[in-house]
mmCIF file of C-alpha atoms in Angstrom:
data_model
loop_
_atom_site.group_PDB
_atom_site.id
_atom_site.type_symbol
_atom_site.label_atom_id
_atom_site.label_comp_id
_atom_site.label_asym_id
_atom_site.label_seq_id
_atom_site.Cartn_x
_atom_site.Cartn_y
_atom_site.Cartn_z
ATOM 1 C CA UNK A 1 -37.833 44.813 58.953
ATOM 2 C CA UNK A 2 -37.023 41.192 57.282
ATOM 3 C CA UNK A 3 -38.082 38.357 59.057
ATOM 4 C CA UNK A 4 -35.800 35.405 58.378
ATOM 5 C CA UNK A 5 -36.916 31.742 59.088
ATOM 6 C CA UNK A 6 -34.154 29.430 60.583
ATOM 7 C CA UNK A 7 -34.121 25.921 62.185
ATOM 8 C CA UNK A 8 -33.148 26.154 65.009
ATOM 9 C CA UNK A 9 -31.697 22.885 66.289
ATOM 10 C CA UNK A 10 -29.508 22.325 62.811
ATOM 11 C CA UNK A 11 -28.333 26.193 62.531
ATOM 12 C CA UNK A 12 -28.552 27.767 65.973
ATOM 13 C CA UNK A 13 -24.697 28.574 64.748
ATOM 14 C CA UNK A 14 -25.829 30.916 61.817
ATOM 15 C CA UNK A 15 -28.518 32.649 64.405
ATOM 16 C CA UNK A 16 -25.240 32.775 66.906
ATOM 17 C CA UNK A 17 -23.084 33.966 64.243
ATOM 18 C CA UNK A 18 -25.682 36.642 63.353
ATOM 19 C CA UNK A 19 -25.369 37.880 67.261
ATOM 20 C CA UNK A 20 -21.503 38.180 67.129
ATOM 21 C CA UNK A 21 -21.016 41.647 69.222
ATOM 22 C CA UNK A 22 -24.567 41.844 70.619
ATOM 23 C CA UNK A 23 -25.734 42.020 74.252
ATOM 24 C CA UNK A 24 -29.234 39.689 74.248
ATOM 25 C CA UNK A 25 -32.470 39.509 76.640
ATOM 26 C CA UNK A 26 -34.462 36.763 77.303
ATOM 27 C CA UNK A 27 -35.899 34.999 80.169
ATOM 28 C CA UNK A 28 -36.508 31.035 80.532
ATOM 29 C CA UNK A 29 -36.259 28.885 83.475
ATOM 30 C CA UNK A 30 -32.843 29.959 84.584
ATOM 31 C CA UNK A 31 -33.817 33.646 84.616
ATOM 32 C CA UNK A 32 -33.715 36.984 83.244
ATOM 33 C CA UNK A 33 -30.532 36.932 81.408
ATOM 34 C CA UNK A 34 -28.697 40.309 79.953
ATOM 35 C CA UNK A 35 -25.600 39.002 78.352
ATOM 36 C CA UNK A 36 -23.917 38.032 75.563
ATOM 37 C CA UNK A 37 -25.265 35.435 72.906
ATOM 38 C CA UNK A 38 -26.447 32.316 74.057
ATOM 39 C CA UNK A 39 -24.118 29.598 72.480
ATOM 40 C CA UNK A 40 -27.424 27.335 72.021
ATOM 41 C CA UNK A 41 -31.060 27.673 71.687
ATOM 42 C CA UNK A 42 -32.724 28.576 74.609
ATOM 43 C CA UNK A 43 -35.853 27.705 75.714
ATOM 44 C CA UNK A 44 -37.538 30.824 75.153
ATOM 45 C CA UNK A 45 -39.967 32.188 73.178
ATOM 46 C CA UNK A 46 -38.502 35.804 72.300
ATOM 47 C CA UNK A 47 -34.683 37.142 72.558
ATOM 48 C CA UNK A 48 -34.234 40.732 72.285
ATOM 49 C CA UNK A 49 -30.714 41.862 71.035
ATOM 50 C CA UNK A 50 -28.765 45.061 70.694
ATOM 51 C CA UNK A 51 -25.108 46.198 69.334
ATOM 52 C CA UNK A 52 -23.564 45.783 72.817
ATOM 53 C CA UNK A 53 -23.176 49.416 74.035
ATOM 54 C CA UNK A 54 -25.861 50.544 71.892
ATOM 55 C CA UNK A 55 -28.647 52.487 74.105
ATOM 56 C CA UNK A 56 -31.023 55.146 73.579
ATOM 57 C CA UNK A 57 -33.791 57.386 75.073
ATOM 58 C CA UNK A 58 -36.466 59.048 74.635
ATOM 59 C CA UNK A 59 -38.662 61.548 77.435
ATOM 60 C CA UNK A 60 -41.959 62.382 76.867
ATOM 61 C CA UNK A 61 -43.178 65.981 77.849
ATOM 62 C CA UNK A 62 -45.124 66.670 80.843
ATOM 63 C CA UNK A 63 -48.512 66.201 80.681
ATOM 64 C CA UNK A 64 -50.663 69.144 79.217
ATOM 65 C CA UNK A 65 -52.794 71.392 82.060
ATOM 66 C CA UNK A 66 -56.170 70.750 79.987
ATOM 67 C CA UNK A 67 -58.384 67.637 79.730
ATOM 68 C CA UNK A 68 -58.788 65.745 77.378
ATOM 69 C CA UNK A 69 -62.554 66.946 75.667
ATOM 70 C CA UNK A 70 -62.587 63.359 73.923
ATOM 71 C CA UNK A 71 -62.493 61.812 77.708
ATOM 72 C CA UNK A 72 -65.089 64.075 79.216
ATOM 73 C CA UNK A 73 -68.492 64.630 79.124
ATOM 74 C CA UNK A 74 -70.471 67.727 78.745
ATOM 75 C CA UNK A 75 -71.920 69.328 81.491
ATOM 76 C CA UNK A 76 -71.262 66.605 84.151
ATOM 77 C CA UNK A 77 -68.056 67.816 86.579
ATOM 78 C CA UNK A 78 -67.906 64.404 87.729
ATOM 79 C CA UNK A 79 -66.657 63.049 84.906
ATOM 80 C CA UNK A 80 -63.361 65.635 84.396
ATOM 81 C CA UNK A 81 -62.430 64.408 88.161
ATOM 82 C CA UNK A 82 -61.401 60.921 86.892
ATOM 83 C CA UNK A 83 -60.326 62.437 84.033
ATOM 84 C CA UNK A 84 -56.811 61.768 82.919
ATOM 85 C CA UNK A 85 -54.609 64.729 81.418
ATOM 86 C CA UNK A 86 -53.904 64.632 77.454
ATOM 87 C CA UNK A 87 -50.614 63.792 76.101
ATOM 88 C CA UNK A 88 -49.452 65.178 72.823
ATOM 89 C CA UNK A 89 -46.118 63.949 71.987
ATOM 90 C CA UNK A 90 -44.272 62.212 69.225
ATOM 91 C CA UNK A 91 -41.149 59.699 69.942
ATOM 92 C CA UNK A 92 -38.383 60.544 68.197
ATOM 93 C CA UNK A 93 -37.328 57.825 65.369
ATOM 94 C CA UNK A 94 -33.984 57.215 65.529
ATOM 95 C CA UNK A 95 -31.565 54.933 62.954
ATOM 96 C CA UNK A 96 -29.886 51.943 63.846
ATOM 97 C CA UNK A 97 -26.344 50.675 62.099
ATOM 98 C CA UNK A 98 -26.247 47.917 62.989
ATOM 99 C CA UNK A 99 -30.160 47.157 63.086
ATOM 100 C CA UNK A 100 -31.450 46.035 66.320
ATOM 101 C CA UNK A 101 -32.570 42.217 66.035
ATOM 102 C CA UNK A 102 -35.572 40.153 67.650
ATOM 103 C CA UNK A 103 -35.743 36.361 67.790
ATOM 104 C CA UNK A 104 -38.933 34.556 67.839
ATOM 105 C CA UNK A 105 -37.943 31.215 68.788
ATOM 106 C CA UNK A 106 -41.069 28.664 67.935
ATOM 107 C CA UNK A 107 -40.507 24.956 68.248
ATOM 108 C CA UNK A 108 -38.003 24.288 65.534
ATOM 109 C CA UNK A 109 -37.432 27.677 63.799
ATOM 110 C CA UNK A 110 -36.566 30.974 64.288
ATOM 111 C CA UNK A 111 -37.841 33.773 63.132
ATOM 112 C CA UNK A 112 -34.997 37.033 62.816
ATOM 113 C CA UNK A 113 -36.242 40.946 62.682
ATOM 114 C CA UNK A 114 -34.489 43.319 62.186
ATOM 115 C CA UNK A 115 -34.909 47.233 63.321
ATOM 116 C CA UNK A 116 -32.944 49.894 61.573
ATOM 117 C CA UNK A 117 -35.507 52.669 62.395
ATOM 118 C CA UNK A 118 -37.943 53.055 64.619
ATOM 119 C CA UNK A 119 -39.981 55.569 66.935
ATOM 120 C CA UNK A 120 -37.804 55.532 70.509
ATOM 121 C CA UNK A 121 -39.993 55.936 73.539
ATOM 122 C CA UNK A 122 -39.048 54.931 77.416
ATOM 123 C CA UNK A 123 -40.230 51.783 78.839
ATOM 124 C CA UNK A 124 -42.003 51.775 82.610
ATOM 125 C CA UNK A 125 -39.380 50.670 84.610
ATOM 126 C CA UNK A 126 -40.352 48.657 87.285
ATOM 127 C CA UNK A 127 -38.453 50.564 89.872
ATOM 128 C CA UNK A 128 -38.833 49.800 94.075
ATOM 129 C CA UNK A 129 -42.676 49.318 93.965
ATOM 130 C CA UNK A 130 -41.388 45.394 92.983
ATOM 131 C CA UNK A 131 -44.388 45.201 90.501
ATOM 132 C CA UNK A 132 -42.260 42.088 89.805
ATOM 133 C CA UNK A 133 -42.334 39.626 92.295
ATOM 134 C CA UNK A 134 -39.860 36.219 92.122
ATOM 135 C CA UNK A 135 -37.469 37.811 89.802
ATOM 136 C CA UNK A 136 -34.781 35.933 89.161
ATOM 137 C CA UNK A 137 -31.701 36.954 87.623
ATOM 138 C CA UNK A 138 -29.993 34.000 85.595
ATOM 139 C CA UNK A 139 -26.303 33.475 87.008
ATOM 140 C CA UNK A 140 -24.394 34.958 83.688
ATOM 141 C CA UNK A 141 -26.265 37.928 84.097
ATOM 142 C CA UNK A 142 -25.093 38.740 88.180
ATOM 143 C CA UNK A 143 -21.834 40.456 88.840
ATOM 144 C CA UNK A 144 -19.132 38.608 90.713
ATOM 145 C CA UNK A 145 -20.143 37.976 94.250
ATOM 146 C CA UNK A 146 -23.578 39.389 93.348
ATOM 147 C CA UNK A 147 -26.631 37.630 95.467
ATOM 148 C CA UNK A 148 -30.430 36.796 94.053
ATOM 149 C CA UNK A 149 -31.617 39.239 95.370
ATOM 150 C CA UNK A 150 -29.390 41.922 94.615
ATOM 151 C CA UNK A 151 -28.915 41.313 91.090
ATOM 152 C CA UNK A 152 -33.196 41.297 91.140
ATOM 153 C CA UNK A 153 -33.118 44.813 92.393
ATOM 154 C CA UNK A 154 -30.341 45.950 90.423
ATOM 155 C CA UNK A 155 -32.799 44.839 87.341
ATOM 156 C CA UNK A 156 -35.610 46.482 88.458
ATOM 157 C CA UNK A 157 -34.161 49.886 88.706
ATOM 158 C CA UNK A 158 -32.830 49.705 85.319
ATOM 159 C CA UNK A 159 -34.422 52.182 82.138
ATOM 160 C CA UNK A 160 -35.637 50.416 79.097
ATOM 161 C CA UNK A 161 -36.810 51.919 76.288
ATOM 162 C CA UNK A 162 -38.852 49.991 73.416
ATOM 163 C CA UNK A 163 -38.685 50.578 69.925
ATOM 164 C CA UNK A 164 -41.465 50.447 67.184
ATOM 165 C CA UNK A 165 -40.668 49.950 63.630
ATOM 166 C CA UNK A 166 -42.753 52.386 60.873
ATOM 167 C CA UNK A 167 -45.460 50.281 59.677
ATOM 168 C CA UNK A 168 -44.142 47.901 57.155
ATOM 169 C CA UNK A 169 -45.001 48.742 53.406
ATOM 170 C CA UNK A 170 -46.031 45.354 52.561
ATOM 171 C CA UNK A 171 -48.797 45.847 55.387
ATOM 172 C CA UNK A 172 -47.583 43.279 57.588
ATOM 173 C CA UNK A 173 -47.495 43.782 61.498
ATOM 174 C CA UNK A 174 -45.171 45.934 63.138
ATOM 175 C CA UNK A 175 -42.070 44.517 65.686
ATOM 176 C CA UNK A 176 -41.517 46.512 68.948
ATOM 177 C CA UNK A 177 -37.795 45.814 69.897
ATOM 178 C CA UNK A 178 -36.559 46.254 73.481
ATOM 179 C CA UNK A 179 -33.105 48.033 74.064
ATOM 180 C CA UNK A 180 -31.250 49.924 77.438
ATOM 181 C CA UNK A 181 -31.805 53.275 78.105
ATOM 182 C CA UNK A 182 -28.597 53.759 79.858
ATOM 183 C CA UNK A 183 -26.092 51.385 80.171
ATOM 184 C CA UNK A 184 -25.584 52.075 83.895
ATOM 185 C CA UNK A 185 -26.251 49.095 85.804
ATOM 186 C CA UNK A 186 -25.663 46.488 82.843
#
């Protein structure tokens, strides 16, 4: 990862220029927007970005038949009935060319990462159970024609992953970066 500092309101253009042929995520007061760089600023505190038709995904096994023995406690039954099963289960890390970028967008600078490796593992979509209530889908995200409310479901049912850079050598915290896990729906 390098984390770039920019200011924002003088050289959005650079940041812009640096987004040439990437689909973006962010949300602010107009909506969730999927799309294409934003020509300005926006009022936002993170923008996720990908090489537009860049995806990937990663499954996770099923769930082992045992308990966990960390999560349980000898001798008492009760506790291995709330018990959850164990997982064991590495993502798979996967390369990036281009890198995958993240914009941290705080009051007159932005801060660029970039991701050209990291461990790929699926995001919870939010699916029908509308763990998201009021979503609103920003107008240059909805398809011609497309309502609120249709371009809000169509959001909900798509698969994310999230990516996690290696820990940095230098020691300093890693980024998670968001990308699709299909493009079907986008």
């Amino acid at each position: 990862m390098t984390d770039q500092v920019t200011p924002v309101g003088l050289v959005w253009g650079e940041v812009e220029e640096r987004l040439n042929g990437y689909t973006c995520l962010w949300q602010d007061l107009d909506g969730l927007h999927v799309t294409g760089p934003p020509q300005s600023a926006p009022p936002t505190s993170i923008l996720w970005a990908w090489p537009t038709g860049a995806s990937a995904m990663s499954e996770p096994p099923a769930p082992f038949d045992e308990w966990d023995p960390q999560h349980s406690l000898v001798g008492d039954e009760s506790a291995l009935a709330g018990s959850q099963p164990s997982w064991a289960w590495e993502p798979a890390i996967v390369e990036f060319d281009p890198p995958l970028l993240r914009i941290r967008i705080d009051g007159d600078h932005a801060f660029l990462a970039q991701c050209v490796s990291g461990w790929v593992a699926p995001a919870i979509p939010w699916g029908d159970e509308r763990q998201i209530d009021g979503l609103y889908v920003a107008a240059d995200t909805r398809t011609p024609d497309e309502s609120a409310d249709a371009a809000a479901d169509r959001m909900r049912k798509l698969k994310w992953c999230e990516v996690r850079e290696p820990i940095p050598v230098d020691g300093a915290q890693p980024v998670s970066f968001i990308l699709p896990a299909t493009l079907e729906g986008l």
